C-alpha cells in the first residue's frame, strides 16, 4: 500500500489497549484510498491512564477523528464536549469527531448491526428478535434494533445485566421485552416463533470454535441468523444455520457497517462498503 502523505494530510486513528489486532486501520485506509481523500488512519496503543491526554492531544494536534475500542469506550465520555443520545444511553462511545475543536462522541455498533441486517435482506419491522449476550455490543444492538422490531427476547448467562436495558427499551420504545438466562430449553423455546437470532456473546470465538449456544436442530430455515463474532469468519453457529437453510449474516458485515458509519460521520461521504469488505476479509484471511 503506498500513500502520499502531504502537509495537508488529515489524521484519523483508533485508540485501545491492546490495539495491534484492530482491523480499523485496514478498513479506513482502504476507504480513504478508494475515495482518493488526503487522509491517513493509524492505531495508537493507549493505556487507561492516557485517555485524558489523548483527547487533549486530539484537540491540540487537530486529529480529525478517532475510533475508540476496549477498554476506553466509557472513559472517553468525561472528556468530550457532546455525546449523542444513543452513546449517552449506552455509556459507550466508539467514534469521536473533531468538529472544529469540539469533540463529539457517537456509538456506531448498533447502526452497524442494523445496516448489516438490512443490507443483507432482513426486514426488521414487526419481527421477533432473540439476542444472546449482555456485553457492550449486545446492548448497542438491542437499543438500536428495538426501534424497529416488535418483540425482543434478551438472553444472557448473567440475566441481571439486562434488567435496566430491558426497562429502558420497554419504556422508550414500548416494545415487548423478555429477559432470561441461557439454559438450552429457554433458547430452544424462544427460537420456536422467532424471526431473527443474533449472537452477541463471545461463544464460538477463536480458540473455542467448536462452541455454540444454539443446537443445530433448533434452527428453522425461515430464521435470519447473525453471529457478530468474526474470528473465525464462519462460526459454528453460522455453519449450522447455513446447513439448516437459514439466512446467515456474518459478523464481518457488522464490522464493516460500523466502520462505514464512522467513516460517514467523519467525512460526510458515503463509505465505499465493497472496498471495506474486501479489505477486511483479506486481512482476516491472513
Ligand atoms: N462484528 C462486530 O462488529 C463486533 C463488534 C463488537 C463486538 N464483536 C464481538 O462480539 C463479542 C462480544 O463483544 P462485547 O464487546 O460485547 O464483549 P463483552 O462486553 O465482554 O460481553 C461478552 C458477552 O458474552 C457472554 N459470554 C462470554 N462467555 C460466555 C460463555 N462461555 N457462555 C455464555 N455467555 C458467555 C457474556 O456473558 P456474561 O454477561 O454472563 O459474562 C457477555 O454477555 C466478541 O466476540 C467481539 O469480538 C463484534
XYZ file of C-alpha atoms and ligand atoms in Angstrom:
334
model
C 0.000 0.000 0.000
C 1.543 3.324 -0.997
C 0.323 6.570 0.469
C 1.179 10.108 -0.422
C 1.442 11.888 2.931
C 1.452 15.653 2.444
C 1.358 18.760 4.618
C -2.420 18.678 4.268
C -2.976 15.006 5.156
C -5.733 14.697 7.771
C -5.007 12.255 10.595
C -7.505 9.752 11.992
C -6.911 6.791 14.292
C -8.096 4.194 16.756
C -7.189 4.003 20.453
C -7.322 0.865 22.594
C -5.382 -1.492 24.848
C -4.466 -3.862 23.233
C -4.684 -2.417 19.731
C -2.343 -4.286 17.388
C -5.084 -6.661 16.098
C -7.538 -3.859 15.269
C -8.975 -4.055 11.748
C -9.918 -0.361 11.739
C -6.689 0.862 10.044
C -7.186 -1.699 7.250
C -10.845 -0.738 6.747
C -10.447 3.026 6.971
C -7.246 3.404 4.928
C -8.782 1.258 2.165
C -11.818 3.569 2.198
C -9.721 6.772 2.163
C -7.670 5.469 -0.762
C -10.719 4.358 -2.719
C -12.237 7.842 -2.462
C -8.855 9.466 -3.080
C -9.092 11.678 0.006
C -5.942 13.010 1.652
C -6.347 11.199 4.975
C -4.466 8.562 6.951
C -5.630 6.267 9.759
C -3.296 4.933 12.470
C -3.573 2.655 15.511
C -2.497 4.098 18.881
C -1.801 1.907 21.896
C -3.249 3.898 24.805
C -3.292 2.779 28.439
C -6.273 3.767 30.641
C -4.100 6.394 32.368
C -3.514 8.091 28.992
C -7.086 8.702 27.844
C -7.364 12.311 29.014
C -4.011 13.228 27.401
C -5.131 11.630 24.125
C -8.248 13.780 23.927
C -6.325 16.935 24.779
C -3.852 15.895 22.067
C -6.686 15.313 19.639
C -7.726 18.948 20.031
C -4.139 20.244 20.079
C -2.977 18.322 17.007
C -6.225 18.664 15.100
C -6.714 14.899 14.761
C -9.990 14.771 12.836
C -11.478 11.539 14.125
C -10.862 8.599 16.427
C -12.354 5.177 16.858
C -12.344 4.009 20.463
C -12.100 0.375 21.430
C -11.771 -1.595 24.664
C -11.246 -0.597 27.420
C -11.785 3.131 26.747
C -15.335 3.283 25.339
C -16.763 4.577 28.610
C -13.773 6.559 29.923
C -13.604 8.908 26.927
C -17.087 10.287 27.621
C -15.970 12.509 30.505
C -13.592 14.346 28.151
C -15.950 15.026 25.242
C -17.937 18.210 24.561
C -21.020 16.428 23.266
C -22.263 12.827 23.218
C -25.143 11.642 21.033
C -28.246 10.192 22.640
C -27.512 6.527 21.863
C -23.923 6.699 23.117
C -25.113 8.549 26.216
C -27.702 5.872 26.951
C -25.186 3.050 26.403
C -22.397 4.833 28.294
C -20.189 3.853 25.367
C -18.515 5.860 22.584
C -16.693 4.166 19.689
C -16.371 7.148 17.345
C -15.169 10.695 18.059
C -15.466 13.508 15.557
C -13.320 16.609 16.000
C -15.729 19.273 14.770
C -13.521 22.412 14.666
C -12.208 21.754 18.164
C -15.492 20.452 19.553
C -15.183 16.724 20.336
C -18.405 14.849 19.612
C -18.946 11.199 20.599
C -21.084 8.550 18.874
C -21.739 4.829 19.079
C -21.914 3.097 15.683
C -22.159 -0.565 16.826
C -25.955 -0.602 16.791
C -26.091 1.189 13.435
C -23.555 -1.324 12.114
C -25.731 -4.276 13.154
C -28.858 -2.599 11.793
C -27.308 -1.901 8.396
C -25.717 -5.375 8.256
C -29.151 -6.948 8.641
C -30.966 -4.539 6.348
C -28.384 -4.630 3.537
C -28.491 -8.430 3.671
C -32.238 -8.545 3.111
C -33.513 -8.892 6.693
C -36.688 -6.926 7.292
C -36.917 -5.867 10.952
C -40.335 -4.248 11.175
C -42.801 -6.274 13.223
C -40.327 -9.123 13.835
C -39.354 -11.090 16.945
C -35.652 -10.832 17.787
C -33.771 -13.235 20.056
C -30.497 -11.662 21.175
C -27.817 -13.596 23.065
C -25.473 -11.544 25.258
C -25.393 -8.505 27.518
C -21.985 -7.002 26.787
C -21.281 -3.677 25.120
C -22.104 -4.969 21.634
C -25.333 -6.710 22.702
C -26.639 -3.597 24.450
C -25.930 -1.401 21.442
C -27.688 -3.879 19.147
C -30.702 -4.232 21.465
C -31.101 -0.461 21.796
C -30.952 0.179 18.047
C -32.992 -2.793 16.820
C -35.671 -2.192 19.484
C -36.667 0.854 17.479
C -37.897 -1.432 14.661
C -38.659 -4.976 15.810
C -41.914 -5.658 17.649
C -40.604 -8.077 20.272
C -37.231 -8.699 21.929
C -36.067 -11.728 23.876
C -32.797 -10.870 25.589
C -30.902 -13.895 26.902
C -27.659 -13.844 28.869
C -25.706 -16.174 31.125
C -25.993 -13.402 33.741
C -29.509 -12.054 33.035
C -29.389 -9.373 35.784
C -27.090 -7.375 33.489
C -30.067 -6.849 31.173
C -32.650 -5.543 33.621
C -32.057 -1.810 33.227
C -31.693 -2.105 29.444
C -34.959 -4.043 29.175
C -36.783 -1.490 31.299
C -35.441 1.431 29.286
C -36.257 -0.215 25.938
C -39.738 -1.037 27.138
C -40.396 2.499 28.394
C -38.797 4.328 25.487
C -39.927 2.226 22.528
C -42.981 0.492 24.058
C -41.860 -2.932 22.856
C -42.424 -6.303 24.458
C -39.137 -7.307 26.107
C -38.399 -10.593 27.890
C -35.175 -11.211 29.807
C -33.922 -14.668 30.800
C -30.834 -16.781 31.366
C -29.390 -19.153 28.727
C -30.223 -22.754 29.698
C -30.725 -24.812 26.493
C -34.509 -25.198 26.908
C -35.005 -21.411 27.181
C -33.043 -20.761 23.991
C -34.862 -23.577 22.182
C -38.286 -22.316 23.313
C -37.509 -18.686 22.381
C -36.481 -19.694 18.876
C -39.732 -21.528 18.067
C -41.517 -18.432 16.760
C -38.508 -16.112 16.348
C -37.673 -14.332 13.086
C -34.139 -13.125 13.859
C -31.373 -14.545 16.070
C -28.271 -12.516 16.918
C -25.367 -13.996 18.868
C -23.529 -11.157 20.609
C -21.672 -13.323 23.143
C -18.063 -14.465 22.819
C -19.206 -18.058 22.403
C -17.758 -19.598 19.230
C -14.879 -17.108 19.090
C -11.337 -18.393 18.477
C -9.977 -20.607 20.079
C -13.356 -22.068 21.178
C -14.559 -22.501 17.616
C -16.489 -25.760 18.257
C -18.888 -23.983 20.665
C -22.365 -22.580 20.074
C -25.197 -21.742 22.469
C -27.699 -22.884 19.828
C -28.164 -26.540 18.865
C -28.276 -27.068 15.101
C -31.714 -28.705 15.246
C -33.359 -25.590 16.784
C -32.615 -23.504 13.675
C -35.514 -23.229 11.212
C -34.986 -22.314 7.544
C -37.051 -19.116 7.958
C -34.804 -17.740 10.729
C -32.275 -14.991 9.938
C -29.083 -15.584 11.944
C -26.326 -13.066 12.575
C -23.300 -14.113 14.626
C -21.352 -10.941 15.389
C -18.227 -12.995 16.173
C -15.943 -12.611 13.122
C -12.958 -14.686 14.229
C -13.386 -17.308 12.754
C -15.004 -15.845 9.646
C -17.618 -18.603 9.790
C -18.555 -19.672 13.324
C -20.158 -22.979 14.303
C -23.493 -21.172 14.676
C -23.158 -19.696 11.169
C -22.263 -23.119 9.699
C -25.214 -24.786 11.442
C -27.590 -22.031 10.308
C -26.371 -22.315 6.718
C -26.847 -26.113 6.824
C -30.407 -25.581 8.133
C -31.178 -23.362 5.143
C -31.448 -20.172 7.239
C -30.308 -16.740 6.025
C -26.868 -16.118 7.585
C -25.257 -12.736 8.141
C -21.574 -12.778 9.055
C -20.070 -10.736 11.892
C -17.818 -9.147 9.276
C -20.888 -7.387 7.911
C -21.494 -5.632 11.249
C -17.800 -4.808 11.494
C -17.852 -3.214 8.038
C -21.033 -1.235 8.569
C -19.987 0.123 11.966
C -16.735 1.236 10.297
C -18.721 2.662 7.390
C -20.877 4.646 9.833
C -17.732 6.120 11.467
C -16.298 6.967 8.029
C -19.519 8.757 7.066
C -19.592 10.755 10.328
C -16.008 11.902 9.728
C -16.068 12.616 6.003
C -19.726 13.278 5.218
C -19.258 10.961 2.196
C -20.937 7.583 1.553
C -18.493 4.852 2.604
C -17.136 2.527 -0.124
C -18.573 -0.547 1.582
C -17.424 -3.094 -1.004
C -13.821 -1.861 -0.743
C -14.007 -2.045 3.065
C -15.476 -5.571 2.899
C -12.678 -6.809 0.601
C -10.001 -5.200 2.782
C -11.440 -6.719 5.983
C -11.833 -10.202 4.525
C -8.326 -10.165 3.024
C -6.873 -9.117 6.379
C -8.891 -11.734 8.301
C -7.683 -14.484 5.930
C -4.023 -13.599 6.738
N -18.866 -7.770 14.372
C -18.622 -6.665 15.064
O -18.586 -5.548 14.530
C -18.418 -6.738 16.548
C -18.489 -5.580 17.342
C -18.305 -5.685 18.726
C -18.041 -6.947 19.278
N -17.958 -8.050 18.466
C -17.714 -9.390 19.038
O -18.826 -9.659 19.895
C -18.412 -10.440 21.009
C -18.881 -9.737 22.290
O -18.248 -8.473 22.379
P -18.533 -7.465 23.607
O -17.641 -6.308 23.406
O -19.990 -7.227 23.781
O -17.986 -8.349 24.823
P -18.297 -8.258 26.384
O -18.772 -6.890 26.746
O -17.103 -8.828 27.062
O -19.532 -9.287 26.592
C -19.357 -10.674 26.420
C -20.715 -11.370 26.429
O -20.514 -12.762 26.148
C -21.083 -13.566 27.201
N -20.257 -14.775 27.348
C -18.913 -14.849 27.374
N -18.531 -16.136 27.534
C -19.656 -16.873 27.623
C -19.922 -18.267 27.801
N -18.940 -19.154 27.894
N -21.216 -18.675 27.834
C -22.249 -17.777 27.722
N -22.053 -16.450 27.555
C -20.772 -16.008 27.505
C -21.041 -12.668 28.411
O -21.969 -13.165 29.353
P -21.908 -12.682 30.918
O -22.532 -11.321 30.940
O -22.715 -13.707 31.642
O -20.455 -12.685 31.295
C -21.451 -11.325 27.791
O -22.835 -11.284 27.529
C -16.896 -10.587 20.875
O -16.628 -11.829 20.255
C -16.499 -9.445 19.941
O -15.342 -9.740 19.175
C -18.151 -7.968 17.122
